[in-house]
Amino acid sequence: MSPLAAVLLSTLALPCLAQAPGQASATAATPPMGWNSWNHFAEKVTDADVRAAADALVSSGMRDAGYIYVNIDDTWEAGRDKHGNIQTNSKFPDMKALADYVHGKGLKLGIYSSPGPKTCANYEGSYKHEKKDAAIYAKWGIDYLKYDMCSYGNIMDKKVGKPNAANAAVRLKMDEAVYQKMHDAIAATGRPIVLSMCQYGWDDVWKWGDSVGGNLWRTTGDITDTYARMSEIGFGQAGLAKYAGPGHWNDPDMLEVGNGGMSQDEYRTHMTLWAMLAAPLLAGNDLSKMTPETLAMLTNKGVIAIDQDALGKQGDRLSQEGQQEIWSRSLSGGGMAFALFNRSADARPVTLPLASASLAAGTKLHDVWADQDVSTDGGQYTVTVPAHGAVLLRSNP
Ligand code: GLA
């Protein structure tokens, strides 16, 4: 470690935790579900779009299926007034009124900021205004904050240099401190606000996100609406299961289901994989223009039940043979979920042998998407899985 890094490390004492790790679990006892503006609307999102999303969550039945957070992503911010209070820009004329509208529908409102001076889209960030911003969010009635590293990365670069082995420890401390600072600012307001950490998986955030009060943390860079990127992220989550649990979740990024860049089989893989990963389910499509197929995919009860299972145990890869793989997840009440994935570009058979899945002979399996029981005669189940597709099975004891 460089002498400068050592000095900085010794001066960067973390502020006291307002709540001990794990105590955040009431805030996100299961992975958050809702909608976020970024994947479809990006920087064009307006108050009207957010109201339309809230309306659609109710009229489509998505709210009743569990999608309760309506999350405004980047580009709502203006500058600050002379007292340092954050202002909304003309796209969001009255945030409190918007929160009231969303709450009036039985939903919760989420917002976005950065620990840096600028957000990723170059709007006003919370740097040196964390307490004020948290207080304003609480006053508006905000229930969820996505806190996105963005330009704080440049501040770290300036202070201690670009990431390298010598400054890794001091960068980690800065990374932890900046999230804990916002956690403490939120805690001081007394309002329960879900803290969603977005720093792309830097510094193995899954190992410490909970200890600085994060309820979820992005494990990767941004998703795009392609099978290549979605599957790269989703299958890349292997090995992270032990870091997730009630109140603190790995976040492989928001859903692209319904945005048009993938086939139905590929979107089914997306939903199946995210459910196996106990991932937050934040729809990222235009809810006011959904097809019946998209709605059915987002609201499949059996898939949501696996994602939201009360045990909160994230799944992991059980076996892999070439481009076919099986993932498993333990469920509350002794059940199990198994996902059979075919990552090849042709339909392929995939076999789940009961014994290798630690299932007793005669265990019954239910195909969740098809909503039908399947035969395990012969001690195994074989199914043809479409190209880039998935089959999701559930066993109950
Ligand atoms: C980053 C985040 C995205 C989104 C944009 C907004 O890229 O990872 O999810 O919030 O910023 O600018």
Short mmCIF file of C-alpha atoms and ligand atoms in Angstrom, two decimals:
data_model
loop_
_atom_site.label_atom_id
_atom_site.label_comp_id
_atom_site.label_asym_id
_atom_site.label_seq_id
_atom_site.Cartn_x
_atom_site.Cartn_y
_atom_site.Cartn_z
CA MET A 1 0.00 0.00 0.00
CA SER A 2 1.30 3.48 -0.85
CA PRO A 3 2.03 5.82 2.11
CA LEU A 4 -0.80 8.12 0.93
CA ALA A 5 -3.22 5.21 0.83
CA ALA A 6 -2.15 4.11 4.33
CA VAL A 7 -2.75 7.59 5.74
CA LEU A 8 -6.17 7.84 4.09
CA LEU A 9 -7.11 4.37 5.31
CA SER A 10 -6.28 5.26 8.89
CA THR A 11 -8.34 8.47 8.74
CA LEU A 12 -11.38 6.87 7.14
CA ALA A 13 -13.12 5.66 10.27
CA LEU A 14 -16.58 4.39 9.42
CA PRO A 15 -19.45 6.18 11.13
CA CYS A 16 -21.47 4.14 13.63
CA LEU A 17 -24.05 1.82 12.13
CA ALA A 18 -27.55 2.96 13.00
CA GLN A 19 -28.65 -0.65 12.78
CA ALA A 20 -26.59 -3.76 13.00
CA PRO A 21 -26.16 -5.91 9.89
CA GLY A 22 -29.17 -8.11 9.30
CA GLN A 23 -31.56 -5.76 11.10
CA ALA A 24 -32.58 -4.28 7.78
CA SER A 25 -34.45 -7.49 7.00
CA ALA A 26 -37.91 -6.06 7.76
CA THR A 27 -37.32 -3.52 5.00
CA ALA A 28 -36.71 -6.08 2.26
CA ALA A 29 -37.66 -9.41 3.79
CA THR A 30 -38.02 -10.80 0.27
CA PRO A 31 -36.35 -9.44 -2.89
CA PRO A 32 -38.00 -6.11 -3.84
CA MET A 33 -40.52 -6.25 -6.69
CA GLY A 34 -41.75 -3.36 -8.78
CA TRP A 35 -40.89 -1.31 -11.83
CA ASN A 36 -38.01 1.00 -12.74
CA SER A 37 -38.01 3.63 -15.47
CA TRP A 38 -34.48 3.19 -16.84
CA ASN A 39 -34.53 0.17 -19.17
CA HIS A 40 -37.34 1.52 -21.33
CA PHE A 41 -37.65 5.29 -20.76
CA ALA A 42 -34.02 6.09 -19.82
CA GLU A 43 -33.44 9.87 -19.63
CA LYS A 44 -36.84 10.68 -21.20
CA VAL A 45 -38.90 9.59 -18.18
CA THR A 46 -41.50 12.08 -16.93
CA ASP A 47 -43.98 12.40 -14.08
CA ALA A 48 -46.72 11.32 -16.52
CA ASP A 49 -44.80 8.12 -17.41
CA VAL A 50 -44.41 7.26 -13.74
CA ARG A 51 -48.12 7.84 -13.05
CA ALA A 52 -48.98 5.70 -16.09
CA ALA A 53 -46.72 2.94 -14.74
CA ALA A 54 -48.45 3.14 -11.35
CA ASP A 55 -51.87 2.99 -13.04
CA ALA A 56 -50.79 -0.01 -15.10
CA LEU A 57 -49.37 -1.86 -12.09
CA VAL A 58 -52.83 -1.71 -10.56
CA SER A 59 -55.01 -2.31 -13.63
CA SER A 60 -52.85 -5.19 -14.93
CA GLY A 61 -52.87 -7.03 -11.61
CA MET A 62 -49.11 -6.68 -11.22
CA ARG A 63 -49.44 -4.86 -7.90
CA ASP A 64 -51.49 -7.71 -6.52
CA ALA A 65 -48.88 -10.16 -7.83
CA GLY A 66 -46.28 -8.35 -5.68
CA TYR A 67 -44.87 -5.55 -7.87
CA ILE A 68 -45.21 -2.63 -5.46
CA TYR A 69 -42.20 -0.31 -5.99
CA VAL A 70 -42.48 2.37 -8.67
CA ASN A 71 -38.89 3.50 -9.08
CA ILE A 72 -37.81 6.68 -10.83
CA ASP A 73 -34.27 6.24 -12.12
CA ASP A 74 -31.82 8.94 -13.20
CA THR A 75 -32.76 12.35 -14.75
CA TRP A 76 -35.39 13.73 -12.32
CA GLU A 77 -32.86 16.06 -10.69
CA ALA A 78 -32.21 19.78 -11.17
CA GLY A 79 -29.61 21.78 -9.23
CA ARG A 80 -29.90 23.00 -5.62
CA ASP A 81 -31.48 26.10 -4.15
CA LYS A 82 -29.42 28.56 -2.13
CA HIS A 83 -29.90 26.43 1.01
CA GLY A 84 -28.54 23.36 -0.77
CA ASN A 85 -31.91 21.67 -1.16
CA ILE A 86 -32.14 19.40 -4.20
CA GLN A 87 -34.64 20.57 -6.83
CA THR A 88 -36.62 18.53 -9.31
CA ASN A 89 -36.46 19.48 -13.00
CA SER A 90 -39.42 20.36 -15.21
CA LYS A 91 -40.16 16.69 -16.00
CA PHE A 92 -41.08 16.20 -12.32
CA PRO A 93 -42.91 19.34 -11.20
CA ASP A 94 -44.04 18.08 -7.79
CA MET A 95 -42.41 15.01 -6.26
CA LYS A 96 -44.55 15.06 -3.12
CA ALA A 97 -47.72 15.07 -5.22
CA LEU A 98 -46.34 12.19 -7.28
CA ALA A 99 -45.55 10.23 -4.10
CA ASP A 100 -49.09 10.87 -2.83
CA TYR A 101 -50.50 9.64 -6.13
CA VAL A 102 -48.40 6.46 -6.07
CA HIS A 103 -49.18 5.82 -2.39
CA GLY A 104 -52.88 6.36 -3.09
CA LYS A 105 -52.71 3.32 -5.34
CA GLY A 106 -51.25 1.08 -2.67
CA LEU A 107 -47.75 1.34 -4.17
CA LYS A 108 -44.40 2.72 -3.01
CA LEU A 109 -42.18 5.30 -4.70
CA GLY A 110 -38.48 4.90 -5.37
CA ILE A 111 -35.92 7.49 -6.40
CA TYR A 112 -32.31 7.59 -7.60
CA SER A 113 -29.12 9.45 -6.74
CA SER A 114 -25.35 9.12 -6.62
CA PRO A 115 -22.78 9.54 -3.84
CA GLY A 116 -20.80 11.55 -6.39
CA PRO A 117 -21.38 15.17 -7.42
CA LYS A 118 -22.98 13.96 -10.68
CA THR A 119 -25.17 10.99 -11.54
CA CYS A 120 -24.30 8.67 -14.41
CA ALA A 121 -26.45 10.79 -16.77
CA ASN A 122 -24.66 13.91 -15.46
CA TYR A 123 -27.48 15.22 -13.26
CA GLU A 124 -27.07 16.51 -9.69
CA GLY A 125 -25.75 13.89 -7.22
CA SER A 126 -25.78 13.79 -3.40
CA TYR A 127 -22.06 14.45 -2.77
CA LYS A 128 -21.71 16.45 0.46
CA HIS A 129 -25.53 16.75 0.69
CA GLU A 130 -26.38 13.26 1.88
CA LYS A 131 -28.24 14.29 5.05
CA LYS A 132 -30.24 17.00 3.31
CA ASP A 133 -31.15 14.70 0.44
CA ALA A 134 -32.26 11.86 2.70
CA ALA A 135 -34.38 14.31 4.71
CA ILE A 136 -36.02 15.61 1.54
CA TYR A 137 -36.69 12.09 0.26
CA ALA A 138 -38.36 11.29 3.59
CA LYS A 139 -40.41 14.50 3.41
CA TRP A 140 -41.60 13.64 -0.09
CA GLY A 141 -42.52 10.11 1.05
CA ILE A 142 -39.84 8.15 -0.80
CA ASP A 143 -39.66 4.43 0.03
CA TYR A 144 -36.64 3.21 -1.98
CA LEU A 145 -33.33 4.75 -3.04
CA LYS A 146 -31.09 3.43 -5.80
CA TYR A 147 -27.70 4.94 -4.98
CA ASP A 148 -25.45 4.75 -8.01
CA MET A 149 -21.65 5.16 -7.72
CA CYS A 150 -21.14 7.08 -11.01
CA SER A 151 -18.89 10.12 -10.48
CA TYR A 152 -17.82 9.07 -6.98
CA GLY A 153 -15.53 6.66 -8.83
CA ASN A 154 -13.69 9.70 -10.23
CA ILE A 155 -13.31 11.12 -6.74
CA MET A 156 -11.70 7.88 -5.60
CA ASP A 157 -9.44 7.95 -8.68
CA LYS A 158 -8.36 11.51 -7.87
CA LYS A 159 -7.77 10.84 -4.18
CA VAL A 160 -5.97 7.50 -4.34
CA GLY A 161 -5.50 6.65 -8.02
CA LYS A 162 -7.19 4.22 -10.41
CA PRO A 163 -7.81 0.75 -8.96
CA ASN A 164 -4.65 -1.27 -8.40
CA ALA A 165 -3.39 -3.81 -5.88
CA ALA A 166 -1.71 -1.12 -3.77
CA ASN A 167 -4.81 1.04 -3.26
CA ALA A 168 -7.45 -1.72 -3.14
CA ALA A 169 -7.86 -1.54 0.64
CA VAL A 170 -8.28 2.21 0.78
CA ARG A 171 -10.69 2.21 -2.17
CA LEU A 172 -12.74 -0.47 -0.42
CA LYS A 173 -12.94 1.70 2.72
CA MET A 174 -14.05 4.71 0.66
CA ASP A 175 -16.62 2.57 -1.14
CA GLU A 176 -17.99 1.25 2.18
CA ALA A 177 -17.98 4.67 3.85
CA VAL A 178 -19.90 6.41 1.11
CA TYR A 179 -22.75 3.86 1.24
CA GLN A 180 -22.79 3.77 5.00
CA LYS A 181 -23.01 7.56 5.03
CA MET A 182 -26.22 7.48 3.02
CA HIS A 183 -27.55 4.58 5.09
CA ASP A 184 -27.00 6.60 8.25
CA ALA A 185 -28.60 9.67 6.68
CA ILE A 186 -31.66 7.59 5.80
CA ALA A 187 -31.77 5.99 9.25
CA ALA A 188 -31.70 9.46 10.83
CA THR A 189 -34.94 10.35 9.03
CA GLY A 190 -36.78 7.51 10.77
CA ARG A 191 -38.48 6.53 7.50
CA PRO A 192 -37.93 2.98 6.26
CA ILE A 193 -36.30 3.42 2.84
CA VAL A 194 -34.88 0.45 0.97
CA LEU A 195 -31.22 1.13 0.12
CA SER A 196 -30.27 -0.26 -3.27
CA MET A 197 -26.52 -0.08 -3.80
CA CYS A 198 -25.43 0.30 -7.40
CA GLN A 199 -21.67 0.12 -7.81
CA TYR A 200 -21.56 -2.68 -10.38
CA GLY A 201 -20.10 -5.34 -8.08
CA TRP A 202 -16.88 -3.45 -7.29
CA ASP A 203 -14.79 -4.58 -4.33
CA ASP A 204 -16.83 -7.81 -4.01
CA VAL A 205 -19.73 -5.77 -2.62
CA TRP A 206 -21.65 -8.96 -1.78
CA LYS A 207 -19.15 -9.55 1.05
CA TRP A 208 -19.87 -6.24 2.82
CA GLY A 209 -22.99 -4.60 1.37
CA ASP A 210 -25.10 -5.84 4.29
CA SER A 211 -22.67 -4.47 6.87
CA VAL A 212 -23.09 -0.91 5.57
CA GLY A 213 -26.88 -1.17 5.53
CA GLY A 214 -27.53 -2.12 1.90
CA ASN A 215 -30.72 -4.06 1.24
CA LEU A 216 -29.55 -5.06 -2.22
CA TRP A 217 -26.46 -4.48 -4.29
CA ARG A 218 -25.85 -4.71 -7.99
CA THR A 219 -23.38 -7.50 -8.69
CA THR A 220 -22.60 -6.46 -12.27
CA GLY A 221 -22.50 -3.71 -14.85
CA ASP A 222 -25.64 -2.81 -16.78
CA ILE A 223 -27.96 -5.32 -18.41
CA THR A 224 -29.08 -4.83 -22.00
CA ASP A 225 -32.06 -6.33 -23.81
CA THR A 226 -30.07 -9.12 -25.46
CA TYR A 227 -29.77 -12.82 -24.70
CA ALA A 228 -25.97 -12.54 -24.76
CA ARG A 229 -25.81 -9.89 -22.01
CA MET A 230 -28.71 -11.20 -19.93
CA SER A 231 -27.27 -14.73 -19.90
CA GLU A 232 -23.71 -13.50 -19.27
CA ILE A 233 -24.97 -11.69 -16.17
CA GLY A 234 -27.44 -14.32 -14.98
CA PHE A 235 -25.24 -17.41 -15.32
CA GLY A 236 -22.32 -15.38 -13.99
CA GLN A 237 -24.02 -15.22 -10.58
CA ALA A 238 -22.83 -18.74 -9.66
CA GLY A 239 -21.09 -18.75 -6.30
CA LEU A 240 -22.81 -15.68 -4.84
CA ALA A 241 -25.71 -17.51 -3.15
CA LYS A 242 -24.26 -17.50 0.33
CA TYR A 243 -24.20 -13.70 0.49
CA ALA A 244 -27.95 -13.24 -0.01
CA GLY A 245 -30.76 -13.59 2.49
CA PRO A 246 -33.76 -11.77 3.95
CA GLY A 247 -33.02 -8.02 3.99
CA HIS A 248 -29.90 -8.22 1.81
CA TRP A 249 -29.97 -9.43 -1.77
CA ASN A 250 -27.65 -9.83 -4.73
CA ASP A 251 -28.99 -7.72 -7.60
CA PRO A 252 -28.13 -8.89 -11.14
CA ASP A 253 -29.95 -5.78 -12.50
CA MET A 254 -33.47 -5.03 -13.65
CA LEU A 255 -35.68 -7.04 -15.97
CA GLU A 256 -35.79 -6.54 -19.73
CA VAL A 257 -38.88 -8.75 -20.19
CA GLY A 258 -41.23 -7.12 -22.74
CA ASN A 259 -38.70 -4.67 -24.18
CA GLY A 260 -38.55 -6.57 -27.48
CA GLY A 261 -34.92 -7.59 -27.84
CA MET A 262 -35.28 -11.25 -26.86
CA SER A 263 -37.52 -14.17 -27.89
CA GLN A 264 -40.21 -15.46 -25.55
CA ASP A 265 -38.00 -18.45 -24.69
CA GLU A 266 -35.12 -16.10 -23.87
CA TYR A 267 -37.34 -13.94 -21.65
CA ARG A 268 -38.54 -17.13 -19.95
CA THR A 269 -34.89 -17.95 -19.23
CA HIS A 270 -34.48 -14.40 -17.84
CA MET A 271 -37.44 -14.76 -15.43
CA THR A 272 -36.54 -18.33 -14.48
CA LEU A 273 -32.93 -17.47 -13.74
CA TRP A 274 -33.83 -14.33 -11.76
CA ALA A 275 -36.33 -16.38 -9.70
CA MET A 276 -33.66 -19.01 -8.98
CA LEU A 277 -31.29 -16.21 -7.94
CA ALA A 278 -33.77 -14.66 -5.48
CA ALA A 279 -33.19 -11.53 -7.53
CA PRO A 280 -35.17 -8.32 -7.21
CA LEU A 281 -37.91 -8.37 -9.87
CA LEU A 282 -38.02 -4.83 -11.23
CA ALA A 283 -39.88 -4.76 -14.52
CA GLY A 284 -38.17 -2.45 -17.00
CA ASN A 285 -40.73 -2.30 -19.80
CA ASP A 286 -43.48 0.18 -20.74
CA LEU A 287 -46.27 -1.22 -18.58
CA SER A 288 -48.91 0.83 -20.36
CA LYS A 289 -48.23 -1.02 -23.62
CA MET A 290 -47.66 -4.61 -22.49
CA THR A 291 -48.72 -7.62 -24.55
CA PRO A 292 -50.74 -10.34 -22.77
CA GLU A 293 -47.67 -12.64 -23.13
CA THR A 294 -45.42 -10.15 -21.34
CA LEU A 295 -47.94 -9.67 -18.54
CA ALA A 296 -48.40 -13.42 -18.15
CA MET A 297 -44.64 -13.90 -17.99
CA LEU A 298 -44.14 -11.19 -15.36
CA THR A 299 -47.02 -12.36 -13.19
CA ASN A 300 -46.65 -16.15 -13.29
CA LYS A 301 -47.61 -17.09 -9.73
CA GLY A 302 -45.40 -20.16 -9.46
CA VAL A 303 -42.31 -18.30 -10.67
CA ILE A 304 -42.92 -15.37 -8.31
CA ALA A 305 -43.47 -17.79 -5.41
CA ILE A 306 -39.99 -19.22 -6.01
CA ASP A 307 -38.36 -15.80 -6.31
CA GLN A 308 -40.12 -14.56 -3.18
CA ASP A 309 -39.75 -17.76 -1.14
CA ALA A 310 -39.66 -16.85 2.56
CA LEU A 311 -36.50 -18.85 3.28
CA GLY A 312 -34.62 -16.36 1.09
CA LYS A 313 -32.01 -18.89 -0.01
CA GLN A 314 -30.54 -18.00 -3.38
CA GLY A 315 -30.03 -20.87 -5.83
CA ASP A 316 -26.86 -21.96 -7.58
CA ARG A 317 -25.62 -24.19 -10.37
CA LEU A 318 -26.08 -27.89 -9.59
CA SER A 319 -24.59 -29.39 -12.75
CA GLN A 320 -23.44 -28.50 -16.23
CA GLU A 321 -22.94 -30.53 -19.38
CA GLY A 322 -21.77 -28.47 -22.32
CA GLN A 323 -24.37 -25.76 -22.84
CA GLN A 324 -27.02 -27.45 -20.74
CA GLU A 325 -27.12 -26.71 -17.05
CA ILE A 326 -29.29 -27.34 -14.03
CA TRP A 327 -29.65 -24.90 -11.14
CA SER A 328 -31.31 -25.71 -7.82
CA ARG A 329 -32.73 -23.71 -4.96
CA SER A 330 -33.97 -24.78 -1.51
CA LEU A 331 -37.41 -23.51 -0.60
CA SER A 332 -39.21 -23.07 2.68
CA GLY A 333 -41.12 -26.12 3.88
CA GLY A 334 -38.51 -28.51 2.46
CA GLY A 335 -39.36 -28.01 -1.23
CA MET A 336 -36.84 -27.46 -4.00
CA ALA A 337 -36.81 -25.60 -7.30
CA PHE A 338 -34.83 -26.86 -10.30
CA ALA A 339 -34.20 -24.88 -13.46
CA LEU A 340 -33.11 -26.76 -16.59
CA PHE A 341 -31.41 -24.37 -18.99
CA ASN A 342 -30.37 -24.89 -22.59
CA ARG A 343 -27.91 -22.21 -23.63
CA SER A 344 -27.36 -23.66 -27.11
CA ALA A 345 -28.99 -22.33 -30.28
CA ASP A 346 -30.87 -25.65 -30.89
CA ALA A 347 -33.47 -27.47 -28.81
CA ARG A 348 -31.79 -30.10 -26.61
CA PRO A 349 -32.94 -32.74 -24.10
CA VAL A 350 -31.98 -32.11 -20.48
CA THR A 351 -32.28 -34.79 -17.78
CA LEU A 352 -32.71 -34.24 -14.07
CA PRO A 353 -31.84 -37.48 -12.24
CA LEU A 354 -33.66 -37.51 -8.87
CA ALA A 355 -30.68 -39.02 -7.07
CA SER A 356 -28.22 -36.33 -8.17
CA ALA A 357 -30.72 -33.73 -6.98
CA SER A 358 -30.89 -35.46 -3.56
CA LEU A 359 -34.54 -36.30 -4.19
CA ALA A 360 -36.07 -39.58 -2.95
CA ALA A 361 -37.31 -42.03 -5.58
CA GLY A 362 -40.92 -41.28 -6.40
CA THR A 363 -40.64 -37.55 -5.62
CA LYS A 364 -43.23 -35.67 -7.65
CA LEU A 365 -42.16 -32.73 -9.79
CA HIS A 366 -44.31 -29.88 -11.05
CA ASP A 367 -43.47 -27.96 -14.24
CA VAL A 368 -44.07 -24.38 -13.10
CA TRP A 369 -44.46 -22.63 -16.47
CA ALA A 370 -46.66 -25.39 -17.90
CA ASP A 371 -48.45 -25.71 -14.54
CA GLN A 372 -48.58 -29.48 -14.70
CA ASP A 373 -47.07 -32.43 -12.87
CA VAL A 374 -44.45 -34.41 -14.77
CA SER A 375 -43.53 -38.08 -14.56
CA THR A 376 -40.38 -39.11 -12.74
CA ASP A 377 -40.85 -42.82 -13.48
CA GLY A 378 -37.43 -44.39 -13.85
CA GLY A 379 -35.93 -42.05 -11.29
CA GLN A 380 -35.42 -39.09 -13.57
CA TYR A 381 -37.11 -36.47 -15.67
CA THR A 382 -36.05 -35.71 -19.23
CA VAL A 383 -37.45 -32.81 -21.21
CA THR A 384 -36.59 -31.12 -24.50
CA VAL A 385 -35.66 -27.54 -23.68
CA PRO A 386 -35.96 -25.00 -26.54
CA ALA A 387 -32.96 -23.04 -27.82
CA HIS A 388 -31.92 -20.46 -25.17
CA GLY A 389 -34.89 -21.72 -23.14
CA ALA A 390 -35.64 -22.94 -19.64
CA VAL A 391 -37.89 -25.38 -17.81
CA LEU A 392 -38.65 -24.66 -14.18
CA LEU A 393 -39.55 -27.52 -11.83
CA ARG A 394 -40.66 -27.56 -8.23
CA SER A 395 -40.70 -30.45 -5.79
CA ASN A 396 -42.75 -30.39 -2.64
CA PRO A 397 -41.92 -32.76 0.22
C1 GLA B 1 -26.00 3.41 -14.40
C2 GLA B 1 -26.82 2.32 -13.74
C3 GLA B 1 -28.11 2.12 -14.55
C4 GLA B 1 -28.88 3.43 -14.60
C5 GLA B 1 -28.01 4.53 -15.19
C6 GLA B 1 -28.67 5.89 -15.08
O1 GLA B 1 -25.54 3.03 -15.65
O2 GLA B 1 -26.11 1.13 -13.65
O3 GLA B 1 -28.90 1.10 -13.97
O4 GLA B 1 -29.33 3.77 -13.32
O5 GLA B 1 -26.76 4.61 -14.51
O6 GLA B 1 -27.86 6.94 -15.52
#
